CSV table of C-alpha atoms and ligand atoms in Angstrom, one decimal:
chain,number,residue,atom,x,y,z
J,144,MET,CA,44.8,-7.3,2.8
J,145,SER,CA,44.1,-10.2,0.4
J,146,ASP,CA,44.8,-8.3,-2.8
J,147,VAL,CA,48.3,-7.9,-4.2
J,148,LYS,CA,47.4,-4.3,-5.2
J,149,CYS,CA,47.5,-3.4,-1.6
J,150,THR,CA,51.0,-4.4,-0.6
J,151,SER,CA,51.8,-0.7,-0.2
J,152,ASN,CA,49.2,-0.3,2.7
J,153,VAL,CA,50.9,1.9,5.3
J,154,PHE,CA,49.6,1.7,8.8
J,155,HIS,CA,49.6,4.8,11.0
J,156,PRO,CA,48.2,4.8,14.5
J,157,ASN,CA,45.6,7.5,13.5
J,158,SER,CA,44.3,5.1,10.9
J,159,ALA,CA,42.9,2.7,13.5
J,160,MET,CA,39.5,4.2,13.1
J,161,ASP,CA,39.5,3.2,9.5
J,162,PHE,CA,39.5,-0.4,10.5
J,163,LEU,CA,36.9,-0.4,13.3
J,164,PRO,CA,34.3,-3.2,13.3
J,165,VAL,CA,31.2,-1.9,11.6
J,166,GLY,CA,28.9,-2.4,14.6
J,167,GLN,CA,31.2,-0.4,16.8
J,168,LEU,CA,31.5,2.3,14.2
J,169,ARG,CA,27.6,2.6,13.9
J,170,GLN,CA,27.4,3.0,17.7
J,171,LEU,CA,30.0,5.7,17.7
J,172,GLN,CA,28.3,7.5,14.8
J,173,LEU,CA,24.9,7.4,16.6
J,174,ALA,CA,26.3,8.8,19.8
J,175,ARG,CA,28.1,11.6,17.9
J,176,TYR,CA,25.1,12.3,15.7
J,177,GLN,CA,22.9,12.8,18.7
J,178,ALA,CA,25.4,15.1,20.4
J,179,ILE,CA,26.0,17.3,17.3
J,180,VAL,CA,22.2,17.6,16.6
J,181,ARG,CA,21.8,18.8,20.2
J,182,ARG,CA,24.6,21.3,19.8
J,183,ALA,CA,23.3,22.7,16.5
J,184,TYR,CA,19.8,22.9,18.0
J,185,GLU,CA,21.0,24.8,21.1
J,186,LYS,CA,23.5,27.1,19.3
J,187,VAL,CA,22.3,27.7,15.7
J,188,GLU,CA,19.1,29.6,15.2
J,189,LEU,CA,18.5,28.5,11.6
J,190,PHE,CA,18.8,24.9,12.5
J,191,ARG,CA,16.6,25.2,15.6
J,192,LYS,CA,13.9,27.0,13.6
J,193,ARG,CA,13.9,24.2,11.0
J,194,MET,CA,13.6,21.6,13.7
J,195,GLU,CA,10.7,23.4,15.3
J,196,GLU,CA,8.9,23.7,11.9
J,197,ARG,CA,9.0,19.9,11.9
J,198,SER,CA,8.1,19.6,15.5
J,199,LEU,CA,11.4,17.8,16.1
J,200,LYS,CA,13.5,17.7,19.2
J,201,PRO,CA,17.1,16.4,19.5
J,202,GLU,CA,15.9,13.5,21.5
J,203,ASP,CA,13.8,12.3,18.5
J,204,ILE,CA,17.0,11.0,17.0
J,205,LYS,CA,17.0,7.5,18.5
J,206,SER,CA,18.6,5.6,15.7
J,207,LEU,CA,20.6,6.4,12.5
J,208,ASP,CA,17.4,5.7,10.5
J,209,ASP,CA,15.9,8.8,12.3
J,210,VAL,CA,18.3,11.2,10.7
J,211,ALA,CA,16.2,11.2,7.5
J,212,LYS,CA,13.7,13.2,9.5
J,213,LEU,CA,16.1,16.1,9.9
J,214,PRO,CA,16.1,19.1,7.5
J,215,PHE,CA,18.8,19.5,4.9
J,216,THR,CA,21.3,22.3,4.9
J,217,ILE,CA,22.2,23.8,1.4
J,218,LYS,CA,24.8,26.2,0.1
J,219,THR,CA,22.5,29.2,0.0
J,220,ASP,CA,22.0,28.8,3.8
J,221,LEU,CA,25.6,29.7,4.2
J,222,ARG,CA,25.0,32.8,1.9
J,223,ASP,CA,21.9,33.8,3.9
J,224,THR,CA,23.7,33.6,7.2
J,225,TYR,CA,26.9,35.3,5.9
J,226,PRO,CA,29.3,35.7,7.5
J,227,PHE,CA,29.0,34.2,11.0
J,228,ASP,CA,25.4,33.2,11.8
J,229,LEU,CA,25.9,29.4,11.4
J,230,PHE,CA,28.7,29.4,14.0
J,231,ALA,CA,27.9,27.4,17.2
J,232,SER,CA,31.0,28.7,19.1
J,233,GLU,CA,31.9,32.0,20.5
J,234,MET,CA,34.3,33.9,18.3
J,235,SER,CA,36.9,33.7,21.1
J,236,ASP,CA,36.9,29.9,20.7
J,237,ILE,CA,37.4,30.0,17.0
J,238,VAL,CA,41.0,29.7,15.9
J,239,ARG,CA,40.6,29.7,12.1
J,240,LEU,CA,38.3,30.9,9.3
J,241,HIS,CA,38.4,29.9,5.7
J,242,ALA,CA,36.2,30.8,2.8
J,243,SER,CA,35.0,29.3,-0.5
J,244,SER,CA,33.1,30.5,-3.4
J,245,GLY,CA,29.3,30.8,-2.9
J,246,THR,CA,26.5,30.8,-5.3
J,247,THR,CA,26.7,34.6,-5.6
J,248,GLY,CA,29.5,37.2,-5.3
J,249,LYS,CA,29.9,36.7,-1.6
J,250,PRO,CA,32.0,33.8,-0.4
J,251,ILE,CA,30.8,31.3,2.2
J,252,VAL,CA,32.7,31.4,5.5
J,253,VAL,CA,33.6,28.3,7.6
J,254,ALA,CA,35.0,28.2,11.1
J,255,TYR,CA,37.2,25.9,13.3
J,256,THR,CA,37.9,25.6,17.0
J,257,GLN,CA,41.3,24.2,18.0
J,258,GLN,CA,39.7,20.8,18.4
J,259,ASP,CA,38.3,21.0,14.8
J,260,VAL,CA,41.7,22.0,13.5
J,261,ASP,CA,43.2,18.9,15.3
J,262,VAL,CA,40.5,16.6,13.9
J,263,TRP,CA,41.3,18.1,10.5
J,264,ALA,CA,45.0,17.3,10.8
J,265,SER,CA,44.2,13.8,12.0
J,266,VAL,CA,41.9,13.0,9.0
J,267,MET,CA,44.6,14.4,6.7
J,268,VAL,CA,47.1,12.1,8.4
J,269,ARG,CA,44.7,9.2,7.6
J,270,THR,CA,44.5,10.5,4.0
J,271,PHE,CA,48.3,10.5,3.5
J,272,ALA,CA,48.7,7.1,5.2
J,273,ALA,CA,46.0,5.6,2.9
J,274,CYS,CA,48.0,7.0,0.0
J,275,GLY,CA,51.1,5.2,1.2
J,276,LEU,CA,52.9,8.1,2.7
J,277,GLY,CA,54.6,8.4,6.2
J,278,LYS,CA,57.5,9.8,8.1
J,279,GLY,CA,60.4,10.2,5.8
J,280,ASP,CA,58.4,11.4,2.9
J,281,ILE,CA,59.0,14.9,1.4
J,282,ILE,CA,55.7,16.4,0.5
J,283,GLN,CA,55.5,19.4,-1.8
J,284,ASN,CA,52.2,21.1,-1.1
J,285,SER,CA,51.1,23.0,-4.2
J,286,TYR,CA,47.5,23.5,-3.1
J,287,GLY,CA,46.8,27.2,-2.7
J,288,TYR,CA,47.5,28.6,0.8
J,289,GLY,CA,45.0,31.2,2.0
J,290,LEU,CA,41.2,31.2,2.2
J,291,PHE,CA,41.1,27.9,0.2
J,292,THR,CA,41.1,25.0,2.5
J,293,GLY,CA,43.5,22.9,0.3
J,294,GLY,CA,46.8,24.5,1.3
J,295,LEU,CA,46.6,24.7,5.1
J,296,GLY,CA,44.5,21.5,5.4
J,297,ALA,CA,47.2,19.4,3.6
J,298,HIS,CA,50.0,21.3,5.4
J,299,TYR,CA,49.0,20.5,9.0
J,300,GLY,CA,48.2,17.0,8.0
J,301,ALA,CA,51.6,16.4,6.5
J,302,GLU,CA,53.3,17.9,9.5
J,303,ALA,CA,51.2,15.7,11.9
J,304,LEU,CA,52.2,12.7,9.8
J,305,GLY,CA,55.8,13.5,10.5
J,306,ALA,CA,56.7,14.1,6.9
J,307,THR,CA,58.7,17.0,5.6
J,308,VAL,CA,56.4,19.6,4.1
J,309,ILE,CA,57.4,22.2,1.5
J,310,PRO,CA,54.7,24.9,1.4
J,311,THR,CA,55.1,26.0,-2.3
J,312,SER,CA,51.4,26.9,-2.6
J,313,GLY,CA,50.1,27.1,-6.2
J,314,GLY,CA,51.7,29.0,-9.1
J,315,ASN,CA,55.2,29.8,-10.4
J,316,THR,CA,55.4,26.4,-12.3
J,317,GLU,CA,59.1,26.6,-13.0
J,318,ARG,CA,59.9,27.1,-9.4
J,319,GLN,CA,57.6,24.2,-8.5
J,320,ILE,CA,59.7,22.0,-10.9
J,321,MET,CA,62.9,23.2,-9.4
J,322,VAL,CA,61.8,22.3,-5.9
J,323,LEU,CA,60.4,18.9,-7.1
J,324,LYS,CA,63.8,18.1,-8.6
J,325,ASP,CA,66.3,19.7,-6.2
J,326,PHE,CA,64.5,18.8,-2.9
J,327,ASN,CA,64.0,15.1,-3.7
J,328,VAL,CA,60.3,15.4,-3.3
J,329,THR,CA,58.5,12.1,-3.0
J,330,ALA,CA,54.9,13.3,-3.1
J,331,ILE,CA,53.0,16.3,-4.4
J,332,CYS,CA,49.7,17.7,-3.5
J,333,CYS,CA,47.8,19.8,-6.1
J,334,THR,CA,44.8,19.6,-8.5
J,335,PRO,CA,45.2,16.9,-11.1
J,336,SER,CA,44.9,19.5,-13.9
J,337,TYR,CA,47.7,21.6,-12.4
J,338,PHE,CA,49.9,18.5,-12.2
J,339,LEU,CA,49.4,17.9,-15.9
J,340,HIS,CA,50.6,21.4,-16.5
J,341,ILE,CA,53.6,20.7,-14.4
J,342,ILE,CA,54.5,17.6,-16.3
J,343,GLU,CA,54.1,19.4,-19.6
J,344,ARG,CA,56.3,22.3,-18.5
J,345,ALA,CA,58.9,20.0,-17.1
J,346,GLY,CA,59.0,18.2,-20.5
J,347,GLU,CA,59.7,21.5,-22.3
J,348,MET,CA,62.5,22.2,-19.8
J,349,GLY,CA,64.0,18.9,-20.8
J,350,ILE,CA,63.4,17.2,-17.4
J,351,ASP,CA,62.9,13.5,-17.3
J,352,PHE,CA,60.0,13.3,-14.9
J,353,LYS,CA,60.2,9.6,-14.5
J,354,ALA,CA,63.8,9.8,-13.2
J,355,LEU,CA,62.7,12.0,-10.2
J,356,PRO,CA,62.1,10.4,-6.8
J,357,LEU,CA,58.5,11.5,-6.9
J,358,LYS,CA,56.3,8.5,-6.3
J,359,ALA,CA,52.8,9.8,-5.5
J,360,GLY,CA,50.4,12.6,-6.3
J,361,ILE,CA,47.6,13.5,-3.8
J,362,PHE,CA,45.1,15.0,-6.2
J,363,GLY,CA,41.7,16.4,-5.6
J,364,ALA,CA,39.5,19.6,-5.4
J,365,GLU,CA,38.1,19.0,-8.9
J,366,PRO,CA,36.5,16.2,-10.8
J,367,TRP,CA,38.8,14.0,-12.9
J,368,THR,CA,38.3,10.8,-14.7
J,369,GLU,CA,39.8,7.3,-14.5
J,370,ASN,CA,41.4,7.9,-17.9
J,371,MET,CA,43.1,11.0,-16.6
J,372,ARG,CA,44.5,9.0,-13.7
J,373,VAL,CA,46.0,6.5,-16.0
J,374,ARG,CA,47.5,9.1,-18.2
J,375,ILE,CA,49.0,11.0,-15.2
J,376,GLU,CA,50.4,7.7,-13.8
J,377,GLU,CA,52.0,6.9,-17.1
J,378,GLU,CA,53.4,10.3,-17.9
J,379,GLY,CA,54.5,11.1,-14.4
J,380,GLY,CA,55.7,7.7,-13.4
J,381,ILE,CA,53.8,8.0,-10.1
J,382,LYS,CA,50.7,6.7,-8.3
J,383,ALA,CA,47.9,9.2,-8.6
J,384,TYR,CA,45.5,9.2,-5.6
J,385,ASP,CA,42.1,10.8,-5.5
J,386,ILE,CA,41.2,12.8,-2.4
J,387,TYR,CA,37.9,14.5,-1.7
J,388,GLY,CA,36.6,17.1,0.6
J,389,LEU,CA,34.7,20.4,0.7
J,390,SER,CA,35.0,23.5,2.8
J,391,GLU,CA,31.5,23.3,4.3
J,392,ILE,CA,32.4,19.9,5.9
J,393,ILE,CA,36.1,20.5,6.8
J,394,GLY,CA,38.1,20.9,3.6
J,395,PRO,CA,40.3,18.1,2.2
J,396,GLY,CA,40.3,15.0,4.4
J,397,VAL,CA,36.7,13.9,4.1
J,398,ALA,CA,37.5,10.9,1.9
J,399,SER,CA,40.6,9.4,0.3
J,400,ALA,CA,41.6,6.7,-2.1
J,401,CYS,CA,43.8,3.9,-0.7
J,402,CYS,CA,46.3,1.5,-2.2
J,403,ALA,CA,43.5,-0.4,-4.0
J,404,GLN,CA,42.6,2.9,-5.9
J,405,GLU,CA,39.0,1.9,-6.2
J,406,GLY,CA,36.8,4.5,-4.6
J,407,LEU,CA,37.5,6.8,-1.7
J,408,HIS,CA,37.2,5.8,1.9
J,409,ILE,CA,35.1,8.2,4.0
J,410,PHE,CA,36.4,9.1,7.4
J,411,GLU,CA,33.0,8.0,8.7
J,412,ASP,CA,33.7,8.5,12.4
J,413,HIS,CA,33.7,12.3,11.6
J,414,PHE,CA,31.5,12.6,8.5
J,415,TYR,CA,28.3,10.7,8.3
J,416,PRO,CA,27.3,10.1,4.6
J,417,GLU,CA,24.0,9.6,3.0
J,418,ILE,CA,23.0,9.4,-0.7
J,419,ILE,CA,19.7,11.0,-1.7
J,420,ASP,CA,17.7,11.4,-4.8
J,421,PRO,CA,18.7,15.0,-5.9
J,422,GLN,CA,15.2,15.7,-7.2
J,423,THR,CA,13.1,14.4,-4.3
J,424,GLY,CA,15.6,14.4,-1.4
J,425,ASP,CA,14.6,10.8,-0.6
J,426,PRO,CA,17.4,8.6,1.0
J,427,GLN,CA,18.7,6.0,-1.5
J,428,PRO,CA,20.0,2.6,-0.7
J,429,ASP,CA,23.8,1.9,-0.7
J,430,GLY,CA,25.1,1.3,-4.2
J,431,THR,CA,22.6,3.6,-5.9
J,432,GLU,CA,23.9,6.8,-7.5
J,433,GLY,CA,22.6,10.0,-6.1
J,434,GLU,CA,23.6,13.2,-4.3
J,435,LEU,CA,26.1,12.9,-1.5
J,436,VAL,CA,24.9,14.4,1.9
J,437,PHE,CA,27.2,14.8,4.9
J,438,THR,CA,26.6,15.5,8.6
J,439,THR,CA,29.7,16.5,10.5
J,440,LEU,CA,29.8,14.3,13.6
J,441,SER,CA,32.4,16.2,15.5
J,442,LYS,CA,32.7,19.7,14.1
J,443,TRP,CA,32.2,22.0,17.0
J,444,ALA,CA,32.5,25.6,15.6
J,445,MET,CA,30.2,25.0,12.7
J,446,PRO,CA,28.2,21.8,12.7
J,447,MET,CA,26.7,20.9,9.4
J,448,ILE,CA,23.5,18.8,9.5
J,449,ARG,CA,22.6,16.9,6.3
J,450,TYR,CA,24.6,19.2,4.0
J,451,ARG,CA,23.7,18.7,0.4
J,452,THR,CA,27.1,18.6,-1.5
J,453,ARG,CA,25.6,18.5,-5.0
J,454,ASP,CA,28.2,15.9,-5.8
J,455,ILE,CA,26.9,12.8,-7.5
J,456,THR,CA,28.3,9.4,-6.5
J,457,ARG,CA,27.3,6.1,-4.8
J,458,LEU,CA,28.3,4.5,-1.5
J,459,MET,CA,30.3,1.3,-2.0
J,460,THR,CA,29.8,-1.1,0.8
J,461,GLU,CA,31.8,-4.1,-0.5
J,462,GLN,CA,34.9,-5.0,1.6
J,463,CYS,CA,37.9,-3.1,0.2
J,464,PRO,CA,41.1,-5.2,-0.4
J,465,CYS,CA,43.0,-2.7,1.9
J,466,GLY,CA,41.0,-4.0,4.9
J,467,ARG,CA,39.5,-0.6,5.9
J,468,THR,CA,35.9,-1.0,7.1
J,469,VAL,CA,34.8,2.5,6.5
J,470,ARG,CA,32.6,2.8,3.4
J,471,ARG,CA,33.8,4.3,0.1
J,472,ILE,CA,32.3,6.7,-2.4
J,473,ALA,CA,32.9,6.1,-6.0
J,474,ARG,CA,35.0,8.7,-7.9
J,475,ILE,CA,33.0,11.9,-8.3
J,476,GLY,CA,32.7,12.7,-11.9
J,477,ARG,CA,30.0,15.3,-11.7
J,478,ARG,CA,27.8,17.6,-9.6
J,479,SER,CA,24.1,18.0,-9.7
J,480,ASP,CA,24.7,21.6,-10.5
J,481,ASP,CA,27.6,21.8,-13.1
J,482,MET,CA,25.3,20.1,-15.5
J,483,PHE,CA,24.4,22.2,-18.6
J,484,ILE,CA,21.6,21.5,-20.9
J,485,ILE,CA,22.1,21.8,-24.6
J,486,ARG,CA,19.4,21.1,-27.1
J,487,GLY,CA,17.4,19.4,-24.4
J,488,VAL,CA,20.3,17.1,-23.5
J,489,ASN,CA,22.0,17.1,-20.1
J,490,VAL,CA,25.8,17.3,-20.4
J,491,PHE,CA,28.6,17.2,-17.8
J,492,PRO,CA,32.1,18.4,-18.7
J,493,SER,CA,33.6,15.2,-17.3
J,494,GLN,CA,31.7,13.3,-20.0
J,495,ILE,CA,33.3,15.3,-22.7
J,496,GLU,CA,36.7,14.7,-21.1
J,497,GLU,CA,36.1,11.0,-21.2
J,498,ALA,CA,35.1,11.2,-24.9
J,499,LEU,CA,38.3,13.1,-25.8
J,500,LEU,CA,40.7,11.0,-23.7
J,501,ALA,CA,39.3,7.9,-25.3
J,502,VAL,CA,41.0,8.9,-28.6
J,503,GLU,CA,44.7,8.8,-29.1
J,504,GLY,CA,46.5,12.0,-30.1
J,505,THR,CA,44.7,14.5,-27.8
J,506,LEU,CA,46.1,16.2,-24.8
J,507,PRO,CA,44.0,16.5,-21.6
J,508,HIS,CA,43.5,20.2,-22.1
J,509,TYR,CA,40.1,21.2,-23.4
J,510,GLN,CA,37.4,23.7,-23.1
J,511,ILE,CA,33.7,23.6,-23.9
J,512,VAL,CA,32.2,26.8,-25.5
J,513,LEU,CA,28.4,27.2,-25.6
J,514,THR,CA,26.9,29.7,-28.0
J,515,ARG,CA,23.4,30.5,-29.3
J,516,ALA,CA,22.7,31.6,-32.8
J,517,LYS,CA,19.2,32.1,-34.1
J,518,GLY,CA,17.8,30.4,-31.1
J,519,LEU,CA,19.9,27.3,-31.6
J,520,ASP,CA,22.4,26.2,-29.0
J,521,ASN,CA,25.8,25.1,-30.3
J,522,MET,CA,28.6,23.4,-28.5
J,523,GLU,CA,32.2,23.7,-29.6
J,524,VAL,CA,34.8,21.5,-27.9
J,525,GLN,CA,38.3,22.9,-28.3
J,526,VAL,CA,40.9,20.3,-27.6
J,527,GLU,CA,44.7,20.5,-27.8
J,528,VAL,CA,46.4,17.8,-29.9
J,529,THR,CA,50.0,16.7,-29.7
J,530,ALA,CA,52.6,18.8,-31.5
J,531,ASP,CA,53.4,15.9,-33.8
J,532,LEU,CA,49.9,15.6,-34.9
J,533,PHE,CA,49.4,19.3,-35.3
J,534,SER,CA,52.3,19.6,-37.7
J,535,ASP,CA,51.1,16.5,-39.5
J,536,LYS,CA,49.2,16.3,-42.7
J,537,ILE,CA,45.7,17.9,-43.0
J,538,GLY,CA,44.3,14.5,-43.6
J,539,ALA,CA,45.4,13.1,-40.2
J,540,MET,CA,43.9,16.2,-38.5
J,541,GLU,CA,40.6,15.7,-40.2
J,542,GLY,CA,40.5,12.1,-39.4
J,543,LEU,CA,41.1,12.9,-35.7
J,544,GLN,CA,38.5,15.6,-35.7
J,545,GLN,CA,35.9,13.1,-37.0
J,546,LYS,CA,36.9,10.5,-34.5
J,547,LEU,CA,36.6,12.9,-31.6
J,548,GLY,CA,33.2,14.2,-32.9
J,549,LYS,CA,31.9,10.6,-33.0
J,550,SER,CA,33.3,9.8,-29.6
J,551,VAL,CA,31.6,12.9,-28.1
J,552,GLU,CA,28.4,12.0,-29.9
J,553,HIS,CA,28.6,8.5,-28.7
J,554,ILE,CA,28.9,9.5,-25.1
J,555,ILE,CA,26.5,12.5,-24.8
J,556,GLY,CA,24.2,11.7,-27.7
J,557,ILE,CA,24.5,15.0,-29.6
J,558,ARG,CA,26.8,16.4,-32.1
J,559,ALA,CA,29.4,19.0,-31.2
J,560,LYS,CA,31.8,20.9,-33.3
J,561,VAL,CA,35.3,19.7,-32.4
J,562,SER,CA,38.2,22.2,-33.0
J,563,LEU,CA,41.7,20.9,-32.8
J,564,VAL,CA,44.1,23.6,-31.4
J,565,GLU,CA,47.8,23.7,-31.0
J,566,PRO,CA,49.4,22.7,-27.7
J,567,HIS,CA,49.3,25.5,-25.1
J,568,THR,CA,46.4,27.5,-26.7
J,569,ILE,CA,44.0,26.8,-23.9
J,570,ALA,CA,44.5,28.9,-20.8
J,571,ARG,CA,46.1,26.9,-18.0
J,572,SER,CA,44.8,27.0,-14.5
J,573,GLU,CA,46.9,26.9,-11.3
J,574,GLY,CA,43.8,25.8,-9.4
J,575,LYS,CA,40.6,24.3,-10.7
J,576,ALA,CA,40.5,24.1,-14.5
J,577,LYS,CA,37.7,26.2,-16.1
J,578,ARG,CA,36.2,23.8,-18.6
J,579,LEU,CA,33.0,25.4,-19.5
J,580,ILE,CA,32.5,28.8,-21.2
J,581,ASP,CA,28.8,29.5,-21.5
J,582,LYS,CA,28.2,32.4,-23.9
J,583,ARG,CA,24.5,31.8,-24.3
J,584,GLU,CA,22.1,34.4,-23.0
J,585,MET,CA,19.9,32.6,-20.5
F,54,DLL,O1,38.2,21.6,-3.0
F,54,DLL,C1,38.7,20.9,-0.7
F,54,DLL,C2,39.8,20.1,-1.3
F,54,DLL,C3,41.1,20.6,-1.3
F,54,DLL,C4,39.6,18.8,-1.6
F,54,DLL,C5,42.1,19.8,-1.8
F,54,DLL,C6,40.6,18.0,-2.1
F,54,DLL,C7,41.9,18.5,-2.2
F,54,DLL,P1,35.9,23.4,-2.0
F,54,DLL,O2,36.7,24.5,-2.7
F,54,DLL,O3,34.9,23.8,-1.1
F,54,DLL,O4,36.9,22.4,-1.3
F,54,DLL,O5,35.3,22.5,-3.2
F,54,DLL,C8,34.5,21.4,-2.9
F,54,DLL,O6,35.1,20.4,-5.1
F,54,DLL,O7,32.0,19.7,-3.5
F,54,DLL,C9,33.5,18.8,-5.3
F,54,DLL,O8,32.5,19.3,-6.2
F,54,DLL,C10,34.9,19.2,-5.7
F,54,DLL,N1,35.9,18.2,-5.4
F,54,DLL,C11,36.7,18.2,-4.4
F,54,DLL,N2,37.5,17.1,-4.4
F,54,DLL,C12,37.1,16.4,-5.5
F,54,DLL,C13,37.5,15.1,-6.1
F,54,DLL,C14,37.9,21.7,-1.8
F,54,DLL,N3,38.5,14.4,-5.6
F,54,DLL,C15,34.0,20.8,-4.2
F,54,DLL,N4,36.8,14.7,-7.2
F,54,DLL,C16,33.3,19.5,-3.9
F,54,DLL,C17,35.8,15.4,-7.7
F,54,DLL,C18,36.0,17.1,-6.1
F,54,DLL,N5,35.4,16.6,-7.2
């Protein structure tokens, strides 16, 4: 608590585990790791077979270093065992199912016992507390309710926190704005791109966003950049916190930003992190960028052992000014699988966003369109510009276009056609923004 940035640190009894001495935390993690491997071995056929192929028994996990011997679990394992074959509990002990998009048409299914749902609420309480919220806050939950884990995950956490939760779910932006304004909402939960849409619509409705009691946004479920955070904070007059999670592990509540807003603390007593080289699968030392892998240490209905998230980040081990001892992950800007290759160069949509937002006059609404003509790949970046600029002289537009082109080229190393479009021309999303349109025939 040495840093002035962290004066808003809110302590909630559930957060005690965030501050555990590291030695104690490692002991707890090992005991839980051993128990969950035993459970998965005894109850889940796919996992047992993979252990047997490696001549491994649960008792071979004697230290946390031994976990590197265990097989990985990947997204297609969930597709191949669809719908219920990874469950370790009887259906009669499962109180909730959620689903998320898979690699093919079928979704992946995830399950929770009552104990799992309780753990989920408790890690969401720790998330909200880390973001400075507590009893007395009025939380508008605009994550989608339904099969998506965002809505119900945040909902039960907000209730357990003792806050007032308004379950608006996603969509109907004008009603969202009415609720924000009339119900004295102090925090909103949604994707960062949807929040931008809300601010923009509120502006058109003549609402002064900064005059509202809203003080925090609990944003996640899609990659966003530090530039975008700064813009949201300026335009919304709020603190914008990054929260991370994935259905396979629990949903939201795996990791959260804190008052220091530098990286996201992992709730390590429930989710054991590793960073691996995405090509070789080899464990990487702390601080090295690579693919994030999680083992669920307490998830009873559907234990996940060494699940490869495809999210690229690094583990930050330096002491955080907020005082939490659990490790952090750096903001996740990209996945190992949303990468596209154009003219032999690997590109991530978040890199394009960064290039665009580095230039004044653009709005954070953009789309990347990939086409192929006569065997040549082309990339067009369509980006909305402010209304003032759009109505301005042709010269100014051309100047901006060139600047953006250079900025993109500077960051990704190849040229792209930049098209400036009027505000509101790019389709808005109420959930995850669709940034990439790949029209190439692969
Ligand atoms: O998006 C869970 C969630 C809901 C997280 C609400 C945060 C808030 P899935 O639909 O399974 O679960 O998608 C998980 O979304 O592997 C990341 O690639 C991406 N993702 C989630 N949060 C972030 C974030 C939910 N803060 C996938 N930054 C993950 C970057 C994120 N990417």
